[in-house]
């Protein structure tokens, strides 16, 4: 004799989010013909007063927002994934070359870096010298400025009140 569980169709309150069982609750129809079901007169009243259910402690929205009653989820521990680091060959460098560079002493590595930097600086100096050797061409001299120097608009017009010379 298998027992069959009875299924009851329940609605959800439009304000509090609680279940409304058959034969319970209040249906409210707004002027725009949208209907809402409420579990009690209290939740209907708060809805009509335009109260925010997220700020009222007994509603489901408040409880969800403030993480209340989620003990089952908190009990499960999340397993941390461990990242495995492996060295792989890169284009232009085999695995042996990479391992040899990693195992080098820091002094040797620093000396190699300084030598490479010195080489780059020497190349840049050579380029600059080549540019300088190529560049020196005399530029045409500009016409000399008039002796009076720059004049303002007022001086050009002849002074205040529009009098001209």
mmCIF file of C-alpha atoms in Angstrom:
data_model
loop_
_atom_site.group_PDB
_atom_site.id
_atom_site.type_symbol
_atom_site.label_atom_id
_atom_site.label_comp_id
_atom_site.label_asym_id
_atom_site.label_seq_id
_atom_site.Cartn_x
_atom_site.Cartn_y
_atom_site.Cartn_z
ATOM 1 C CA UNK A 1 0.000 0.000 0.000
ATOM 2 C CA UNK A 2 1.860 3.004 -1.317
ATOM 3 C CA UNK A 3 0.840 6.316 0.168
ATOM 4 C CA UNK A 4 0.169 9.056 -2.342
ATOM 5 C CA UNK A 5 0.966 12.582 -1.166
ATOM 6 C CA UNK A 6 -1.863 15.024 -1.729
ATOM 7 C CA UNK A 7 -0.888 18.072 -3.777
ATOM 8 C CA UNK A 8 -2.526 21.348 -2.786
ATOM 9 C CA UNK A 9 -2.432 24.253 -5.206
ATOM 10 C CA UNK A 10 -1.205 27.309 -3.330
ATOM 11 C CA UNK A 11 -0.848 30.923 -4.441
ATOM 12 C CA UNK A 12 1.831 33.354 -3.316
ATOM 13 C CA UNK A 13 1.024 36.616 -1.540
ATOM 14 C CA UNK A 14 1.692 39.685 -3.713
ATOM 15 C CA UNK A 15 3.256 41.551 -0.784
ATOM 16 C CA UNK A 16 4.763 39.167 1.758
ATOM 17 C CA UNK A 17 5.628 36.221 -0.486
ATOM 18 C CA UNK A 18 3.942 33.750 1.906
ATOM 19 C CA UNK A 19 1.852 30.791 0.654
ATOM 20 C CA UNK A 20 -1.919 31.233 0.394
ATOM 21 C CA UNK A 21 -3.833 27.973 0.810
ATOM 22 C CA UNK A 22 -7.217 27.336 -0.845
ATOM 23 C CA UNK A 23 -10.102 29.148 0.857
ATOM 24 C CA UNK A 24 -7.776 31.776 2.372
ATOM 25 C CA UNK A 25 -6.539 35.170 1.311
ATOM 26 C CA UNK A 26 -7.942 38.340 -0.199
ATOM 27 C CA UNK A 27 -8.026 39.232 -3.907
ATOM 28 C CA UNK A 28 -7.514 42.919 -4.668
ATOM 29 C CA UNK A 29 -8.185 44.308 -8.161
ATOM 30 C CA UNK A 30 -6.561 47.633 -8.996
ATOM 31 C CA UNK A 31 -8.145 50.321 -11.236
ATOM 32 C CA UNK A 32 -5.981 49.152 -14.170
ATOM 33 C CA UNK A 33 -7.583 45.671 -13.753
ATOM 34 C CA UNK A 34 -4.426 44.013 -12.404
ATOM 35 C CA UNK A 35 -5.305 41.576 -9.615
ATOM 36 C CA UNK A 36 -3.234 40.781 -6.519
ATOM 37 C CA UNK A 37 -3.705 38.054 -3.899
ATOM 38 C CA UNK A 38 -2.799 38.766 -0.292
ATOM 39 C CA UNK A 39 -2.491 36.351 2.613
ATOM 40 C CA UNK A 40 -4.081 38.789 5.111
ATOM 41 C CA UNK A 41 -5.683 42.184 5.507
ATOM 42 C CA UNK A 42 -2.404 43.412 7.046
ATOM 43 C CA UNK A 43 -0.369 42.664 3.905
ATOM 44 C CA UNK A 44 -3.118 44.195 1.699
ATOM 45 C CA UNK A 45 -3.099 47.352 3.802
ATOM 46 C CA UNK A 46 0.691 47.666 3.646
ATOM 47 C CA UNK A 47 0.604 47.120 -0.139
ATOM 48 C CA UNK A 48 -2.022 49.855 -0.601
ATOM 49 C CA UNK A 49 0.078 52.205 1.590
ATOM 50 C CA UNK A 50 2.936 51.543 -0.866
ATOM 51 C CA UNK A 51 5.213 50.157 1.854
ATOM 52 C CA UNK A 52 8.393 48.447 0.686
ATOM 53 C CA UNK A 53 8.297 44.717 1.576
ATOM 54 C CA UNK A 54 12.109 44.682 1.600
ATOM 55 C CA UNK A 55 12.030 46.910 4.696
ATOM 56 C CA UNK A 56 9.403 44.931 6.629
ATOM 57 C CA UNK A 57 11.047 42.194 8.680
ATOM 58 C CA UNK A 58 8.430 39.428 8.416
ATOM 59 C CA UNK A 59 8.192 39.327 4.609
ATOM 60 C CA UNK A 60 10.003 36.792 2.430
ATOM 61 C CA UNK A 61 11.736 39.557 0.440
ATOM 62 C CA UNK A 62 13.271 40.966 3.646
ATOM 63 C CA UNK A 63 14.409 37.520 4.778
ATOM 64 C CA UNK A 64 15.925 36.728 1.367
ATOM 65 C CA UNK A 65 17.663 40.115 1.220
ATOM 66 C CA UNK A 66 19.149 39.753 4.735
ATOM 67 C CA UNK A 67 20.101 36.052 4.225
ATOM 68 C CA UNK A 68 17.802 34.729 6.963
ATOM 69 C CA UNK A 69 16.960 31.025 7.228
ATOM 70 C CA UNK A 70 19.583 29.822 4.773
ATOM 71 C CA UNK A 71 21.283 27.461 7.222
ATOM 72 C CA UNK A 72 21.070 24.445 4.876
ATOM 73 C CA UNK A 73 23.063 26.258 2.207
ATOM 74 C CA UNK A 74 25.641 27.544 4.694
ATOM 75 C CA UNK A 75 26.161 24.029 6.097
ATOM 76 C CA UNK A 76 27.507 22.749 2.771
ATOM 77 C CA UNK A 77 31.186 23.511 2.511
ATOM 78 C CA UNK A 78 32.457 24.759 -0.795
ATOM 79 C CA UNK A 79 35.474 22.805 -1.935
ATOM 80 C CA UNK A 80 38.350 24.972 -3.032
ATOM 81 C CA UNK A 81 39.882 24.131 -6.355
ATOM 82 C CA UNK A 82 43.632 23.933 -6.288
ATOM 83 C CA UNK A 83 45.377 25.363 -9.307
ATOM 84 C CA UNK A 84 48.126 23.086 -10.540
ATOM 85 C CA UNK A 85 51.078 24.996 -11.935
ATOM 86 C CA UNK A 86 52.954 23.282 -14.706
ATOM 87 C CA UNK A 87 55.701 24.648 -16.902
ATOM 88 C CA UNK A 88 55.130 24.230 -20.603
ATOM 89 C CA UNK A 89 57.388 24.919 -23.544
ATOM 90 C CA UNK A 90 56.807 28.272 -25.234
ATOM 91 C CA UNK A 91 57.356 29.080 -28.894
ATOM 92 C CA UNK A 92 61.040 29.952 -29.230
ATOM 93 C CA UNK A 93 62.116 28.289 -25.963
ATOM 94 C CA UNK A 94 62.086 24.595 -25.130
ATOM 95 C CA UNK A 95 61.309 23.234 -21.676
ATOM 96 C CA UNK A 96 65.000 22.553 -20.941
ATOM 97 C CA UNK A 97 65.975 26.170 -21.760
ATOM 98 C CA UNK A 98 63.231 27.523 -19.493
ATOM 99 C CA UNK A 99 64.300 25.238 -16.605
ATOM 100 C CA UNK A 100 67.951 26.225 -17.064
ATOM 101 C CA UNK A 101 67.030 29.942 -16.924
ATOM 102 C CA UNK A 102 64.908 29.398 -13.818
ATOM 103 C CA UNK A 103 67.723 27.549 -12.035
ATOM 104 C CA UNK A 104 70.292 30.271 -12.867
ATOM 105 C CA UNK A 105 71.707 32.248 -9.988
ATOM 106 C CA UNK A 106 70.253 35.768 -9.605
ATOM 107 C CA UNK A 107 73.694 37.387 -10.070
ATOM 108 C CA UNK A 108 74.179 35.697 -13.454
ATOM 109 C CA UNK A 109 70.679 36.707 -14.547
ATOM 110 C CA UNK A 110 71.260 40.346 -13.454
ATOM 111 C CA UNK A 111 74.584 40.464 -15.336
ATOM 112 C CA UNK A 112 72.930 39.152 -18.516
ATOM 113 C CA UNK A 113 70.140 41.730 -18.180
ATOM 114 C CA UNK A 114 72.645 44.579 -17.730
ATOM 115 C CA UNK A 115 74.607 43.430 -20.798
ATOM 116 C CA UNK A 116 71.418 43.357 -22.886
ATOM 117 C CA UNK A 117 70.427 46.850 -21.653
ATOM 118 C CA UNK A 118 73.911 48.185 -22.437
ATOM 119 C CA UNK A 119 73.654 46.761 -25.955
ATOM 120 C CA UNK A 120 70.237 48.390 -26.521
ATOM 121 C CA UNK A 121 71.513 51.754 -25.229
ATOM 122 C CA UNK A 122 74.517 51.602 -27.568
ATOM 123 C CA UNK A 123 72.223 50.926 -30.540
ATOM 124 C CA UNK A 124 70.041 53.906 -29.571
ATOM 125 C CA UNK A 125 73.118 56.158 -29.255
ATOM 126 C CA UNK A 126 74.290 55.073 -32.706
ATOM 127 C CA UNK A 127 70.866 55.917 -34.157
ATOM 128 C CA UNK A 128 70.878 59.356 -32.495
ATOM 129 C CA UNK A 129 74.391 60.067 -33.805
ATOM 130 C CA UNK A 130 73.311 59.077 -37.329
ATOM 131 C CA UNK A 131 70.303 61.417 -37.093
ATOM 132 C CA UNK A 132 72.457 64.319 -35.868
ATOM 133 C CA UNK A 133 74.972 63.813 -38.668
ATOM 134 C CA UNK A 134 72.140 63.887 -41.193
ATOM 135 C CA UNK A 135 70.143 66.776 -39.680
ATOM 136 C CA UNK A 136 72.157 70.061 -39.544
ATOM 137 C CA UNK A 137 70.543 72.091 -42.328
ATOM 138 C CA UNK A 138 70.315 75.888 -41.883
ATOM 139 C CA UNK A 139 66.757 77.090 -41.447
ATOM 140 C CA UNK A 140 65.692 80.304 -43.219
ATOM 141 C CA UNK A 141 65.743 83.324 -40.883
ATOM 142 C CA UNK A 142 62.376 84.894 -40.088
ATOM 143 C CA UNK A 143 61.691 88.552 -40.858
ATOM 144 C CA UNK A 144 62.480 90.781 -37.852
ATOM 145 C CA UNK A 145 59.583 92.069 -35.740
ATOM 146 C CA UNK A 146 58.659 95.781 -35.976
ATOM 147 C CA UNK A 147 60.295 98.010 -33.348
ATOM 148 C CA UNK A 148 57.057 98.777 -31.574
ATOM 149 C CA UNK A 149 56.475 95.145 -30.695
ATOM 150 C CA UNK A 150 52.987 93.687 -30.361
ATOM 151 C CA UNK A 151 50.023 96.049 -30.164
ATOM 152 C CA UNK A 152 46.640 95.482 -28.638
ATOM 153 C CA UNK A 153 43.408 95.916 -30.576
ATOM 154 C CA UNK A 154 42.686 99.180 -28.764
ATOM 155 C CA UNK A 155 46.065 100.632 -29.787
ATOM 156 C CA UNK A 156 45.514 99.570 -33.386
ATOM 157 C CA UNK A 157 42.176 101.397 -33.447
ATOM 158 C CA UNK A 158 43.701 104.545 -32.017
ATOM 159 C CA UNK A 159 42.699 104.470 -28.400
ATOM 160 C CA UNK A 160 39.450 104.614 -26.450
ATOM 161 C CA UNK A 161 36.045 105.832 -27.686
ATOM 162 C CA UNK A 162 36.804 104.940 -31.310
ATOM 163 C CA UNK A 163 38.998 107.939 -32.125
ATOM 164 C CA UNK A 164 41.274 107.223 -35.058
ATOM 165 C CA UNK A 165 44.675 108.805 -35.807
#
